[in-house]
mmCIF file with all atom_site columns, C-alpha atoms in Angstrom:
data_model
loop_
_atom_site.group_PDB
_atom_site.id
_atom_site.type_symbol
_atom_site.label_atom_id
_atom_site.label_alt_id
_atom_site.label_comp_id
_atom_site.label_asym_id
_atom_site.label_entity_id
_atom_site.label_seq_id
_atom_site.pdbx_PDB_ins_code
_atom_site.Cartn_x
_atom_site.Cartn_y
_atom_site.Cartn_z
_atom_site.occupancy
_atom_site.B_iso_or_equiv
_atom_site.pdbx_formal_charge
_atom_site.auth_seq_id
_atom_site.auth_comp_id
_atom_site.auth_asym_id
_atom_site.auth_atom_id
_atom_site.pdbx_PDB_model_num
ATOM 1   C CA . MET C 1 1   ? -16.581 50.616  -35.108 1.00 0.00 ? 1   MET C CA 1
ATOM 2   C CA . ASN C 1 2   ? -18.482 49.594  -38.162 1.00 0.00 ? 2   ASN C CA 1
ATOM 3   C CA . GLU C 1 3   ? -18.793 46.005  -36.957 1.00 0.00 ? 3   GLU C CA 1
ATOM 4   C CA . GLU C 1 4   ? -19.911 47.022  -33.470 1.00 0.00 ? 4   GLU C CA 1
ATOM 5   C CA . ASP C 1 5   ? -22.579 49.309  -34.871 1.00 0.00 ? 5   ASP C CA 1
ATOM 6   C CA . PHE C 1 6   ? -23.750 46.544  -37.191 1.00 0.00 ? 6   PHE C CA 1
ATOM 7   C CA . ILE C 1 7   ? -23.996 44.073  -34.329 1.00 0.00 ? 7   ILE C CA 1
ATOM 8   C CA . ARG C 1 8   ? -25.873 46.542  -32.099 1.00 0.00 ? 8   ARG C CA 1
ATOM 9   C CA . THR C 1 9   ? -28.395 47.404  -34.773 1.00 0.00 ? 9   THR C CA 1
ATOM 10  C CA . HIS C 1 10  ? -28.771 43.906  -36.111 1.00 0.00 ? 10  HIS C CA 1
ATOM 11  C CA . PHE C 1 11  ? -29.237 42.158  -32.750 1.00 0.00 ? 11  PHE C CA 1
ATOM 12  C CA . GLN C 1 12  ? -30.836 45.099  -30.995 1.00 0.00 ? 12  GLN C CA 1
ATOM 13  C CA . GLN C 1 13  ? -28.341 45.031  -28.152 1.00 0.00 ? 13  GLN C CA 1
ATOM 14  C CA . LYS C 1 14  ? -29.632 46.898  -25.151 1.00 0.00 ? 14  LYS C CA 1
ATOM 15  C CA . PRO C 1 15  ? -27.361 48.726  -22.757 1.00 0.00 ? 15  PRO C CA 1
ATOM 16  C CA . ASN C 1 16  ? -26.378 46.888  -19.566 1.00 0.00 ? 16  ASN C CA 1
ATOM 17  C CA . PRO C 1 17  ? -28.926 47.779  -16.843 1.00 0.00 ? 17  PRO C CA 1
ATOM 18  C CA . PHE C 1 18  ? -26.625 46.709  -14.002 1.00 0.00 ? 18  PHE C CA 1
ATOM 19  C CA . ARG C 1 19  ? -24.296 49.283  -12.549 1.00 0.00 ? 19  ARG C CA 1
ATOM 20  C CA . THR C 1 20  ? -21.939 49.324  -9.593  1.00 0.00 ? 20  THR C CA 1
ATOM 21  C CA . PRO C 1 21  ? -21.296 52.319  -7.427  1.00 0.00 ? 21  PRO C CA 1
ATOM 22  C CA . ASP C 1 22  ? -18.101 54.281  -8.102  1.00 0.00 ? 22  ASP C CA 1
ATOM 23  C CA . GLY C 1 23  ? -15.138 52.917  -6.103  1.00 0.00 ? 23  GLY C CA 1
ATOM 24  C CA . TYR C 1 24  ? -17.009 49.737  -5.133  1.00 0.00 ? 24  TYR C CA 1
ATOM 25  C CA . PHE C 1 25  ? -14.166 47.375  -6.046  1.00 0.00 ? 25  PHE C CA 1
ATOM 26  C CA . ASP C 1 26  ? -11.481 49.661  -4.558  1.00 0.00 ? 26  ASP C CA 1
ATOM 27  C CA . SER C 1 27  ? -12.478 48.827  -0.965  1.00 0.00 ? 27  SER C CA 1
ATOM 28  C CA . LEU C 1 28  ? -14.032 45.396  -1.562  1.00 0.00 ? 28  LEU C CA 1
ATOM 29  C CA . ALA C 1 29  ? -11.056 43.377  -0.259  1.00 0.00 ? 29  ALA C CA 1
ATOM 30  C CA . ASP C 1 30  ? -10.880 45.402  2.981   1.00 0.00 ? 30  ASP C CA 1
ATOM 31  C CA . ARG C 1 31  ? -14.596 44.936  3.627   1.00 0.00 ? 31  ARG C CA 1
ATOM 32  C CA . ILE C 1 32  ? -14.388 41.163  3.062   1.00 0.00 ? 32  ILE C CA 1
ATOM 33  C CA . ILE C 1 33  ? -11.381 40.802  5.371   1.00 0.00 ? 33  ILE C CA 1
ATOM 34  C CA . SER C 1 34  ? -13.099 42.829  8.091   1.00 0.00 ? 34  SER C CA 1
ATOM 35  C CA . ARG C 1 35  ? -16.062 40.413  8.064   1.00 0.00 ? 35  ARG C CA 1
ATOM 36  C CA . LEU C 1 36  ? -13.939 37.264  8.465   1.00 0.00 ? 36  LEU C CA 1
ATOM 37  C CA . PRO C 1 37  ? -13.988 35.651  11.922  1.00 0.00 ? 37  PRO C CA 1
ATOM 38  C CA . GLU C 1 38  ? -11.005 35.992  14.202  1.00 0.00 ? 38  GLU C CA 1
ATOM 39  C CA . GLU C 1 39  ? -8.403  33.219  13.962  1.00 0.00 ? 39  GLU C CA 1
ATOM 40  C CA . LYS C 1 40  ? -8.687  30.607  16.670  1.00 0.00 ? 40  LYS C CA 1
ATOM 41  C CA . GLU C 1 41  ? -5.805  30.038  19.027  1.00 0.00 ? 41  GLU C CA 1
ATOM 42  C CA . GLN C 1 42  ? -3.436  27.414  17.747  1.00 0.00 ? 42  GLN C CA 1
ATOM 43  C CA . LYS C 1 43  ? -2.737  24.264  19.720  1.00 0.00 ? 43  LYS C CA 1
ATOM 44  C CA . PRO C 1 44  ? 0.331   24.375  21.925  1.00 0.00 ? 44  PRO C CA 1
ATOM 45  C CA . ALA C 1 45  ? 3.539   23.159  20.273  1.00 0.00 ? 45  ALA C CA 1
ATOM 46  C CA . ARG C 1 46  ? 3.721   20.150  22.607  1.00 0.00 ? 46  ARG C CA 1
ATOM 47  C CA . ILE C 1 47  ? 0.348   18.811  21.425  1.00 0.00 ? 47  ILE C CA 1
ATOM 48  C CA . ARG C 1 48  ? 1.206   19.467  17.770  1.00 0.00 ? 48  ARG C CA 1
ATOM 49  C CA . ARG C 1 49  ? 4.432   17.456  18.163  1.00 0.00 ? 49  ARG C CA 1
ATOM 50  C CA . MET C 1 50  ? 2.634   14.550  19.857  1.00 0.00 ? 50  MET C CA 1
ATOM 51  C CA . GLN C 1 51  ? -0.260  14.395  17.399  1.00 0.00 ? 51  GLN C CA 1
ATOM 52  C CA . PRO C 1 52  ? 1.398   12.010  14.861  1.00 0.00 ? 52  PRO C CA 1
ATOM 53  C CA . TRP C 1 53  ? 2.377   9.664   17.694  1.00 0.00 ? 53  TRP C CA 1
ATOM 54  C CA . LEU C 1 54  ? -1.178  9.628   18.998  1.00 0.00 ? 54  LEU C CA 1
ATOM 55  C CA . TYR C 1 55  ? -2.471  8.732   15.538  1.00 0.00 ? 55  TYR C CA 1
ATOM 56  C CA . ALA C 1 56  ? 0.139   5.959   15.231  1.00 0.00 ? 56  ALA C CA 1
ATOM 57  C CA . ALA C 1 57  ? -0.782  4.560   18.661  1.00 0.00 ? 57  ALA C CA 1
ATOM 58  C CA . ALA C 1 58  ? -4.465  4.545   17.740  1.00 0.00 ? 58  ALA C CA 1
ATOM 59  C CA . PHE C 1 59  ? -3.676  2.754   14.471  1.00 0.00 ? 59  PHE C CA 1
ATOM 60  C CA . VAL C 1 60  ? -1.591  0.095   16.247  1.00 0.00 ? 60  VAL C CA 1
ATOM 61  C CA . GLY C 1 61  ? -4.407  -0.412  18.762  1.00 0.00 ? 61  GLY C CA 1
ATOM 62  C CA . VAL C 1 62  ? -6.975  -0.928  16.016  1.00 0.00 ? 62  VAL C CA 1
ATOM 63  C CA . VAL C 1 63  ? -4.699  -3.404  14.211  1.00 0.00 ? 63  VAL C CA 1
ATOM 64  C CA . ALA C 1 64  ? -4.056  -5.360  17.439  1.00 0.00 ? 64  ALA C CA 1
ATOM 65  C CA . LEU C 1 65  ? -7.775  -5.491  18.259  1.00 0.00 ? 65  LEU C CA 1
ATOM 66  C CA . SER C 1 66  ? -8.627  -6.627  14.730  1.00 0.00 ? 66  SER C CA 1
ATOM 67  C CA . ALA C 1 67  ? -5.977  -9.361  14.827  1.00 0.00 ? 67  ALA C CA 1
ATOM 68  C CA . THR C 1 68  ? -7.205  -10.585 18.215  1.00 0.00 ? 68  THR C CA 1
ATOM 69  C CA . LEU C 1 69  ? -10.796 -10.757 17.047  1.00 0.00 ? 69  LEU C CA 1
ATOM 70  C CA . PHE C 1 70  ? -9.830  -12.484 13.807  1.00 0.00 ? 70  PHE C CA 1
ATOM 71  C CA . LEU C 1 71  ? -7.680  -15.102 15.508  1.00 0.00 ? 71  LEU C CA 1
ATOM 72  C CA . SER C 1 72  ? -10.276 -15.873 18.166  1.00 0.00 ? 72  SER C CA 1
ATOM 73  C CA . HIS C 1 73  ? -12.913 -16.259 15.463  1.00 0.00 ? 73  HIS C CA 1
ATOM 74  C CA . SER C 1 74  ? -10.710 -18.576 13.392  1.00 0.00 ? 74  SER C CA 1
ATOM 75  C CA . ASP C 1 75  ? -9.961  -20.776 16.466  1.00 0.00 ? 75  ASP C CA 1
ATOM 76  C CA . ASN C 1 76  ? -13.683 -21.138 17.110  1.00 0.00 ? 76  ASN C CA 1
ATOM 77  C CA . SER C 1 77  ? -14.359 -21.967 13.482  1.00 0.00 ? 77  SER C CA 1
ATOM 78  C CA . ILE C 1 78  ? -11.653 -24.677 13.480  1.00 0.00 ? 78  ILE C CA 1
ATOM 79  C CA . LYS C 1 79  ? -13.195 -26.290 16.567  1.00 0.00 ? 79  LYS C CA 1
ATOM 80  C CA . SER C 1 80  ? -16.654 -26.138 15.076  1.00 0.00 ? 80  SER C CA 1
ATOM 81  C CA . ASN C 1 81  ? -15.323 -27.664 11.823  1.00 0.00 ? 81  ASN C CA 1
ATOM 82  C CA . GLU C 1 82  ? -13.834 -30.593 13.776  1.00 0.00 ? 82  GLU C CA 1
ATOM 83  C CA . VAL C 1 83  ? -17.197 -31.234 15.448  1.00 0.00 ? 83  VAL C CA 1
ATOM 84  C CA . LEU C 1 84  ? -18.933 -31.058 12.066  1.00 0.00 ? 84  LEU C CA 1
ATOM 85  C CA . VAL C 1 85  ? -16.493 -33.543 10.524  1.00 0.00 ? 85  VAL C CA 1
ATOM 86  C CA . ALA C 1 86  ? -16.912 -35.984 13.423  1.00 0.00 ? 86  ALA C CA 1
ATOM 87  C CA . SER C 1 87  ? -20.696 -35.804 13.231  1.00 0.00 ? 87  SER C CA 1
ATOM 88  C CA . TYR C 1 88  ? -20.544 -36.159 9.440   1.00 0.00 ? 88  TYR C CA 1
ATOM 89  C CA . ASN C 1 89  ? -18.431 -39.330 9.757   1.00 0.00 ? 89  ASN C CA 1
ATOM 90  C CA . ASP C 1 90  ? -20.933 -40.847 12.205  1.00 0.00 ? 90  ASP C CA 1
ATOM 91  C CA . THR C 1 91  ? -23.814 -39.915 9.948   1.00 0.00 ? 91  THR C CA 1
ATOM 92  C CA . TYR C 1 92  ? -22.025 -41.341 6.929   1.00 0.00 ? 92  TYR C CA 1
ATOM 93  C CA . PHE C 1 93  ? -21.349 -44.655 8.699   1.00 0.00 ? 93  PHE C CA 1
ATOM 94  C CA . ASP C 1 94  ? -24.962 -44.906 9.846   1.00 0.00 ? 94  ASP C CA 1
ATOM 95  C CA . ASP C 1 95  ? -26.236 -44.221 6.335   1.00 0.00 ? 95  ASP C CA 1
ATOM 96  C CA . ALA C 1 96  ? -23.824 -46.776 4.826   1.00 0.00 ? 96  ALA C CA 1
ATOM 97  C CA . ALA C 1 97  ? -24.901 -49.412 7.349   1.00 0.00 ? 97  ALA C CA 1
ATOM 98  C CA . ASP C 1 98  ? -28.562 -48.740 6.610   1.00 0.00 ? 98  ASP C CA 1
ATOM 99  C CA . TYR C 1 99  ? -27.925 -48.972 2.876   1.00 0.00 ? 99  TYR C CA 1
ATOM 100 C CA . ALA C 1 100 ? -26.067 -52.284 3.245   1.00 0.00 ? 100 ALA C CA 1
ATOM 101 C CA . MET C 1 101 ? -28.778 -53.547 5.620   1.00 0.00 ? 101 MET C CA 1
ATOM 102 C CA . VAL C 1 102 ? -26.213 -54.400 8.268   1.00 0.00 ? 102 VAL C CA 1
ATOM 103 C CA . ASP C 1 103 ? -27.369 -54.626 11.858  1.00 0.00 ? 103 ASP C CA 1
ATOM 104 C CA . ASN C 1 104 ? -25.353 -54.820 15.079  1.00 0.00 ? 104 ASN C CA 1
ATOM 105 C CA . GLN C 1 105 ? -25.234 -58.646 14.989  1.00 0.00 ? 105 GLN C CA 1
ATOM 106 C CA . ASP C 1 106 ? -23.595 -58.591 11.545  1.00 0.00 ? 106 ASP C CA 1
ATOM 107 C CA . ILE C 1 107 ? -21.075 -55.952 12.639  1.00 0.00 ? 107 ILE C CA 1
ATOM 108 C CA . TYR C 1 108 ? -20.057 -58.017 15.713  1.00 0.00 ? 108 TYR C CA 1
ATOM 109 C CA . ALA C 1 109 ? -19.730 -61.163 13.614  1.00 0.00 ? 109 ALA C CA 1
ATOM 110 C CA . SER C 1 110 ? -17.552 -59.315 11.106  1.00 0.00 ? 110 SER C CA 1
ATOM 111 C CA . LEU C 1 111 ? -15.294 -57.966 13.836  1.00 0.00 ? 111 LEU C CA 1
ATOM 112 C CA . LEU C 1 112 ? -14.916 -61.409 15.472  1.00 0.00 ? 112 LEU C CA 1
ATOM 113 C CA . ALA C 1 113 ? -14.133 -63.058 12.122  1.00 0.00 ? 113 ALA C CA 1
ATOM 114 C CA . ASP C 1 114 ? -11.192 -60.713 11.605  1.00 0.00 ? 114 ASP C CA 1
ATOM 115 C CA . MET C 1 115 ? -9.563  -61.799 14.886  1.00 0.00 ? 115 MET C CA 1
#
């Protein structure tokens, strides 16, 4: 008790101003439970059994849709790449001919000389 008295006098500890009514915590749990909402009705057993299958079907559908969209996009990109390559080759040939200062007459003469 000596230490408690020393602490109270040294730090001027004041008594706790907060008080609870007598028996407050004895009935606290019952009062809390009485204020909770009623439990909702559970889903029928048939729906609960089918629920994982519904989730699996939805997952498979999403995967199939994603694969279809991806494959259709990649087919379109391959076709567009082929068109780009063909136009690039034509552009490259035209630029090379311009650089070499070759006209149509020279190209025909070159082709006939190879025969």
